[in-house]
mmCIF file of C-alpha atoms in Angstrom:
data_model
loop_
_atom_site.group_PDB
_atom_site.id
_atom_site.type_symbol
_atom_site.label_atom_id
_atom_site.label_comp_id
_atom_site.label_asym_id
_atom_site.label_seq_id
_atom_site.Cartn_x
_atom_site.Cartn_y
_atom_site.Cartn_z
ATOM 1 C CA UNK A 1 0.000 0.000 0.000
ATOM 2 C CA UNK A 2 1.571 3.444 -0.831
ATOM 3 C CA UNK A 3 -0.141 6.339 0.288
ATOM 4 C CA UNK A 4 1.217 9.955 1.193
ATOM 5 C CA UNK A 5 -0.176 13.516 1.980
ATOM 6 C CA UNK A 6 0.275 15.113 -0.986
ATOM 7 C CA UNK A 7 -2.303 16.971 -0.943
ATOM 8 C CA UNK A 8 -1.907 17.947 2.819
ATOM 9 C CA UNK A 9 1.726 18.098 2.396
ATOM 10 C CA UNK A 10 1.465 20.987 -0.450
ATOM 11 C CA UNK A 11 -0.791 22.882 2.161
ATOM 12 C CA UNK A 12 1.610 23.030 4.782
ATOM 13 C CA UNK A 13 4.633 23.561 2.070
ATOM 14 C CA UNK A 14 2.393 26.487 0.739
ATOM 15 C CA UNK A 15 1.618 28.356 4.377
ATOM 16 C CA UNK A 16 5.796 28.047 5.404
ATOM 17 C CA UNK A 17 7.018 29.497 1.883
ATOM 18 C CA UNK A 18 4.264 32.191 1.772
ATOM 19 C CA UNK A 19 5.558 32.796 5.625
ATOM 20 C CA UNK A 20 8.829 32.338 5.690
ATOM 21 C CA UNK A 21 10.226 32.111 1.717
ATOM 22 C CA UNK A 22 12.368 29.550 1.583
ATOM 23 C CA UNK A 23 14.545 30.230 5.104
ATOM 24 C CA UNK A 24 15.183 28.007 7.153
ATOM 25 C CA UNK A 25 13.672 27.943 10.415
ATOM 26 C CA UNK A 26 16.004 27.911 14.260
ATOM 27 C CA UNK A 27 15.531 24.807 16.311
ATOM 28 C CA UNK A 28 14.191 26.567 19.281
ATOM 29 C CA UNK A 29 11.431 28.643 18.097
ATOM 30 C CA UNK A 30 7.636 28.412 18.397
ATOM 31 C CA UNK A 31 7.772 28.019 14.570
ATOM 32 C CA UNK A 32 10.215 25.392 13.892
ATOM 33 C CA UNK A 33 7.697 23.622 16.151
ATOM 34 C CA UNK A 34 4.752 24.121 14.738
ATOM 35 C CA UNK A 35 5.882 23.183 11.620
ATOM 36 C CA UNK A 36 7.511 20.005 13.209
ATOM 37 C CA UNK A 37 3.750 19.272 14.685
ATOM 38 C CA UNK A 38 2.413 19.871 10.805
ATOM 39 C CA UNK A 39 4.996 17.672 9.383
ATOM 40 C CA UNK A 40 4.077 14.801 12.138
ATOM 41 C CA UNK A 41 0.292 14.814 10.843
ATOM 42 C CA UNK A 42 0.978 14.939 8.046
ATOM 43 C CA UNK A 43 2.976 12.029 8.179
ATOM 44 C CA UNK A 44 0.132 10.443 10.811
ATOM 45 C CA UNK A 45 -2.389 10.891 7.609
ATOM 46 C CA UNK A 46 -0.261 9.246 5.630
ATOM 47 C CA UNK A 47 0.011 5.873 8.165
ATOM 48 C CA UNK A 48 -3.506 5.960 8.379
ATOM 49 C CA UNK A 49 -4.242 6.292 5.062
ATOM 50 C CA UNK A 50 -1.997 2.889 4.260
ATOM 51 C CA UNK A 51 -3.765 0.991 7.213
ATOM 52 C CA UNK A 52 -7.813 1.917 5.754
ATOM 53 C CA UNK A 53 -6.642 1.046 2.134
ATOM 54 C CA UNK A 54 -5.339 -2.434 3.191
ATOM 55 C CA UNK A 55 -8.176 -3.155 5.598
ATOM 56 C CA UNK A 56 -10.557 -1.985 2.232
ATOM 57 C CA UNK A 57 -8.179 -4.483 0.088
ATOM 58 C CA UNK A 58 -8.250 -7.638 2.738
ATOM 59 C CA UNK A 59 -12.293 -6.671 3.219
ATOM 60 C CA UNK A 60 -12.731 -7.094 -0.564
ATOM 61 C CA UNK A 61 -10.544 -10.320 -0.578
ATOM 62 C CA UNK A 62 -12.632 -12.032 2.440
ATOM 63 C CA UNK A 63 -9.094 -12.259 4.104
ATOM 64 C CA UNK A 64 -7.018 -11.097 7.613
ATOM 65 C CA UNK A 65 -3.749 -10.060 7.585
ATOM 66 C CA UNK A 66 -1.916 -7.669 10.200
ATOM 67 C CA UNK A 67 0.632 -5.190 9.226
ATOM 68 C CA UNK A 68 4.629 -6.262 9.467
ATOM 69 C CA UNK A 69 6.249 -3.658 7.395
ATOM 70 C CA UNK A 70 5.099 0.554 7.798
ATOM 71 C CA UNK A 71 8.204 2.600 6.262
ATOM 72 C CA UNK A 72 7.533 6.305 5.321
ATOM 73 C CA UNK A 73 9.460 8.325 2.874
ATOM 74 C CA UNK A 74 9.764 11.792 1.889
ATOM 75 C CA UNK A 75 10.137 13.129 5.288
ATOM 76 C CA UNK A 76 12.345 15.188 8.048
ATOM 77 C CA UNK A 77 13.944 13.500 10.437
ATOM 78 C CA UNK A 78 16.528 13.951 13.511
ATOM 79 C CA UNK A 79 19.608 12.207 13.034
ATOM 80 C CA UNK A 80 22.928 11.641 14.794
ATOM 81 C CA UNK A 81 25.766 13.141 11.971
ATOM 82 C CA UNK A 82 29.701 13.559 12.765
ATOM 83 C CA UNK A 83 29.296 13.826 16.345
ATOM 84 C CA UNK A 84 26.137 16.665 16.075
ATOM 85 C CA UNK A 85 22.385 16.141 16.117
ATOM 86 C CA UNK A 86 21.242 17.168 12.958
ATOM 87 C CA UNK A 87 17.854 16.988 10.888
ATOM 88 C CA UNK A 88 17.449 15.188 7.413
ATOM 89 C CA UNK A 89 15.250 15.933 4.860
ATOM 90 C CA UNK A 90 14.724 12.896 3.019
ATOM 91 C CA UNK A 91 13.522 13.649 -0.500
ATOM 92 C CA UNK A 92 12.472 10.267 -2.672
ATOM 93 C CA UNK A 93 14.535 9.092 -0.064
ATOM 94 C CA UNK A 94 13.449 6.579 2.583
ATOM 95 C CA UNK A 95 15.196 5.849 5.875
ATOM 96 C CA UNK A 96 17.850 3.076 6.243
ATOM 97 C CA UNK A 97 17.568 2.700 10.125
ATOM 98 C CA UNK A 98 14.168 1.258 10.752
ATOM 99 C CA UNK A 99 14.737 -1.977 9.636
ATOM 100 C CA UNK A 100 13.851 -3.942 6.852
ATOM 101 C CA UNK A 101 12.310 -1.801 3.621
ATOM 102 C CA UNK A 102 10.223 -2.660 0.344
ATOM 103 C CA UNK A 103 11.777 -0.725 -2.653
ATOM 104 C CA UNK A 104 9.363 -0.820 -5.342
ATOM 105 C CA UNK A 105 10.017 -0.405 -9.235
ATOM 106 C CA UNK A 106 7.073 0.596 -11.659
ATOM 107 C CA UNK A 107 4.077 -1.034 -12.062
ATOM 108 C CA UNK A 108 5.657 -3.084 -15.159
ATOM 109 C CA UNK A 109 8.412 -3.903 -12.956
ATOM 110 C CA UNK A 110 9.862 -5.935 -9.958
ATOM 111 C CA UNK A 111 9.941 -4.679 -6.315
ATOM 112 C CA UNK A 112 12.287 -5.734 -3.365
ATOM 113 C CA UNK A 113 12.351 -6.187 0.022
ATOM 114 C CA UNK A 114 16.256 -5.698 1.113
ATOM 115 C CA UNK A 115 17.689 -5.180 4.519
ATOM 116 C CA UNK A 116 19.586 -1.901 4.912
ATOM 117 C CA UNK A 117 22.948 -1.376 6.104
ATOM 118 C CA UNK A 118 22.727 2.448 7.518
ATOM 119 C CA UNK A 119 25.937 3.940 7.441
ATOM 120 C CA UNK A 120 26.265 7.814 7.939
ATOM 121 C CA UNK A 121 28.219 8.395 4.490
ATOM 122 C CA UNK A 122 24.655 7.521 3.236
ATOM 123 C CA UNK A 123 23.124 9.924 5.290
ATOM 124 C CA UNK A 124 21.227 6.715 6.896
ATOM 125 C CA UNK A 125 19.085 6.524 3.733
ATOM 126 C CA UNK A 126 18.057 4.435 0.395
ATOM 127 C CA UNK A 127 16.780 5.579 -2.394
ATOM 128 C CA UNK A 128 13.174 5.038 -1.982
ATOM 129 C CA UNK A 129 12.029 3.403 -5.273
ATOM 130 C CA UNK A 130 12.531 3.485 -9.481
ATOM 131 C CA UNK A 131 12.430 6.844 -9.685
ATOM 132 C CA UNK A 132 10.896 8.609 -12.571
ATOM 133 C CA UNK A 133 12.144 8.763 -16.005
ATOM 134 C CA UNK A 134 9.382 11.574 -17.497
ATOM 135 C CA UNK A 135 7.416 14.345 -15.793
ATOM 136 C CA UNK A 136 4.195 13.561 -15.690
ATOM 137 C CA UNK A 137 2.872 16.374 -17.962
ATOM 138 C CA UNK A 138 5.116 14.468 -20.493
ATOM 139 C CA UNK A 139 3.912 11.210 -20.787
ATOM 140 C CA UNK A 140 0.937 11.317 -22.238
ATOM 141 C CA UNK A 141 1.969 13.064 -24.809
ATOM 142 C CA UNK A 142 4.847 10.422 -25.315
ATOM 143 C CA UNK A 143 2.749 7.828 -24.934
ATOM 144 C CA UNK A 144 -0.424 8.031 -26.634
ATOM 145 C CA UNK A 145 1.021 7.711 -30.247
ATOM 146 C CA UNK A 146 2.232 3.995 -29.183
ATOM 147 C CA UNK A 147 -0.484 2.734 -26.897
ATOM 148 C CA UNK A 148 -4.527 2.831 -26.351
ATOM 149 C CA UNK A 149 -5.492 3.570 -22.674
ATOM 150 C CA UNK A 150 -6.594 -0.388 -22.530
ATOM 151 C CA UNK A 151 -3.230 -1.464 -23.674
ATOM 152 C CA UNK A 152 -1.586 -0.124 -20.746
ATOM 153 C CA UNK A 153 -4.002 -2.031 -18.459
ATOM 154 C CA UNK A 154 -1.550 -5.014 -18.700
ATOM 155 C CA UNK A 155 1.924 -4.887 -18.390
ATOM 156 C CA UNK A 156 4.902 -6.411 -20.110
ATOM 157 C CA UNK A 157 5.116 -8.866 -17.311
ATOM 158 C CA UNK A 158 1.464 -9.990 -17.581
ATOM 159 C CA UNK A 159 0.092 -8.348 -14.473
ATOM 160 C CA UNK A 160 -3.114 -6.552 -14.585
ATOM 161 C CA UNK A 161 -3.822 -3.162 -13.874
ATOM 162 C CA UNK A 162 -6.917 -1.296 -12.480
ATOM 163 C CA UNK A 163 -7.398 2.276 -12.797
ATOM 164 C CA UNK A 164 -10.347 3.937 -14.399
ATOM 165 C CA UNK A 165 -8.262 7.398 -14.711
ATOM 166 C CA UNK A 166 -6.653 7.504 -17.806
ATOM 167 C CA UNK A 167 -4.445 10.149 -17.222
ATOM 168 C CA UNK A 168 -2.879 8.348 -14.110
ATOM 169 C CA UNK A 169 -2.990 5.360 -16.733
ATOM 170 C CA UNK A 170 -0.256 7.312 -18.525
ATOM 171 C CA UNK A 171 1.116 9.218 -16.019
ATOM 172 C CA UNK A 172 2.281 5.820 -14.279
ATOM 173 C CA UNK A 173 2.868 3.876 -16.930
ATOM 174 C CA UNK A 174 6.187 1.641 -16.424
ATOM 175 C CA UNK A 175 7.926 3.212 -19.420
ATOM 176 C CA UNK A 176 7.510 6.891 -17.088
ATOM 177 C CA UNK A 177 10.189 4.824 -14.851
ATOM 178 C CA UNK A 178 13.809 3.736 -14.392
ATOM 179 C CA UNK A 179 14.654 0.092 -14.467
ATOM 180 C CA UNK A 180 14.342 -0.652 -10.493
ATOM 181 C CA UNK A 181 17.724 -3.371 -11.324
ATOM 182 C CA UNK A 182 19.417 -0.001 -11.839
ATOM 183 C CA UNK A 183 18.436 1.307 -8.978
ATOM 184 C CA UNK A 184 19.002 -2.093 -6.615
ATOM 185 C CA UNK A 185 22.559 -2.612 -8.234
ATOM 186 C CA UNK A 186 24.035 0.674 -7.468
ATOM 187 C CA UNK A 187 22.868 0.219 -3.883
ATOM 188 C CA UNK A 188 24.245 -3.257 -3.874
ATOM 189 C CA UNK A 189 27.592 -1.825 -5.337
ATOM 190 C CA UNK A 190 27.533 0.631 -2.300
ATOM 191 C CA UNK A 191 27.107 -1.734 0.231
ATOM 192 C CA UNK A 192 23.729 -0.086 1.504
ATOM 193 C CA UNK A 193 21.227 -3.076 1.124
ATOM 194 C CA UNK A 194 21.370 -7.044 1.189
ATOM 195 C CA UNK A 195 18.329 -8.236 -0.950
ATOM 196 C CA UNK A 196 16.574 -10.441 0.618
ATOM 197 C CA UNK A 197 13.334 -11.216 -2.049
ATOM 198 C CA UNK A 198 12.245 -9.733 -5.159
ATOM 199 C CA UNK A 199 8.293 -9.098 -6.089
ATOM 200 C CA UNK A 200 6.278 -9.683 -8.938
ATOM 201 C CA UNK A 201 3.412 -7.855 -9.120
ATOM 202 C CA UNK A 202 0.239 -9.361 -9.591
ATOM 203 C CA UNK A 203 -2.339 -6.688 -9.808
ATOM 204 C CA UNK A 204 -2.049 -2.948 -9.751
ATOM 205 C CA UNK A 205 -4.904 -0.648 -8.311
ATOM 206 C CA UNK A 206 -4.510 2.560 -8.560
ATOM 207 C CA UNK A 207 -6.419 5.567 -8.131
ATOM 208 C CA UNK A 208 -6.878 9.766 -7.379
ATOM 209 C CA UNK A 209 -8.271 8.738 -3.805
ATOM 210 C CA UNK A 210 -11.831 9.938 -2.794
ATOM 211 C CA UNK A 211 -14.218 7.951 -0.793
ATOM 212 C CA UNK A 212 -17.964 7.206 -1.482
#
C-alpha cells in the first residue's frame, strides 16, 4: 500500500514558503515547532491512510492479515551526523535505520524487500524506489502515439492493472520509470542493502483517492 499527503503536504509547504520564503527555520522557536507538529500529521495521515486502504483491500478479498512492514518516505527527520544532532530531509529518499524496507520499481516492474545497512556516508538513507524517467505532464503526450489507454491495463510482465483514470494510466505507466535493477545494483555496489526477495506484481490498483 503506498499512500502519502500530498495533498496535505502541499498545504503546509504552501503556508511556510508564503511565511517564511524559503529560510530556514532555528531549532528553538515556536515556529520550527509548529511546523515540526504539521509535518508529524501529516505524516500520521499518511500511516492511516496505508492501514484503511489495506483493511478496504483484505475486506474485498474475504481475508485477515496484520501489518509487518510501515516505512515512510519523503520526510524530516533527527539524526545523529559527525558527532552533532542534525535533521534530514529525506527527499524520494526513505530511511535506512528502521529496519527492513520494500523498494518498489514501476508497475511493469519488480519490487524488493532488502535489509539496509545504515551507514552515515549515506546519510542513513536508500533511495526510496525506481524513480521517474518523465514528468508527468510528459507522458501522455509520449505515450499516446504507441499505446490505447486499454493497452496499458496489462503490463509487459502480464500483471493486470486497475485504474479507471486515464491520465494516471499514462502518467504511471512503467515506461515513465527507471529500471528498479538499476536502482538495486548501485545500492548493492555501495554496500547499503542485502536483498533479501524480489516481487512480482500481480495486480495494480490505482487511483486519485476519494471515498464514497
Amino acid at each position: 500500500m503506498h499512500s502519502g499527503s500530498r495533498g496535505f503536504g502541499e498545504r503546509i509547504l504552501r503556508q511556510h514558503v508564503d511565511q517564511f520564503s524559503h529560510q530556514g527555520l532555528r531549532e528553538d522557536t515556536e515556529e520550527f515547532a509548529a511546523y515540526l507538529r504539521q509535518h508529524n500529521q501529516a505524516l500520521l495521515y499518511a500511516r492511516l491512510n496505508r492501514e484503511l486502504i489495506a483493511r478496504r483491500m483484505l475486506e474485498r478479498l474475504a481475508a485477515n492479515g496484520e501489518p509487518v512492514l510501515d516505512v515512510n518516505h519523503n520526510l524530516v527527520a533527527p539524526v545523529a551526523y559527525q558527532g552533532q544532532s542534525c535533521w534530514i530531509h529525506r527527499k524520494g529518499a526513505t530511511p535506512a535505520d528502521q529496519g527492513l524496507v520494500m523498494i518498489p520499481g514501476s508497475r511493469g516492474d519488480y519490487s524488493y524487500l532488502v535489509t539496509p545497512k545504515p551507514t552515515a556516508a549515506s546519510l542513513y538513507s536508500l533511495a526510496h524506489g525506481a524513480g521517474r524517467k518523465w514528468m508527468r505532464s510528459d507522458c501522455k503526450g509520449r505515450l499516446s502515439p504507441r499505446y490505447r489507454a486499454e493497452q496499458l491495463e496489462r503490463t509487459a510482465l502480464g500483471s493486470r492493472v486497475i485504474c479507471k483514470d486515464k491520465a494516471l494510466l499514462y502518467e504511471e505507466a512503467p515506461e515513465a520509470y527507471k529500471a528498479i535493477d538499476s536502482v538495486i545494483d548501485a545500492m548493492l555496489q555501495a554496500d547499503l542493502i542485502t536483498v533479501v526477495a524480489r516481487f512480482k506484481p500481480v495486480l495494480t490498483y490505482k487511483t486519485q483517492g476519494g471515498c464514497k
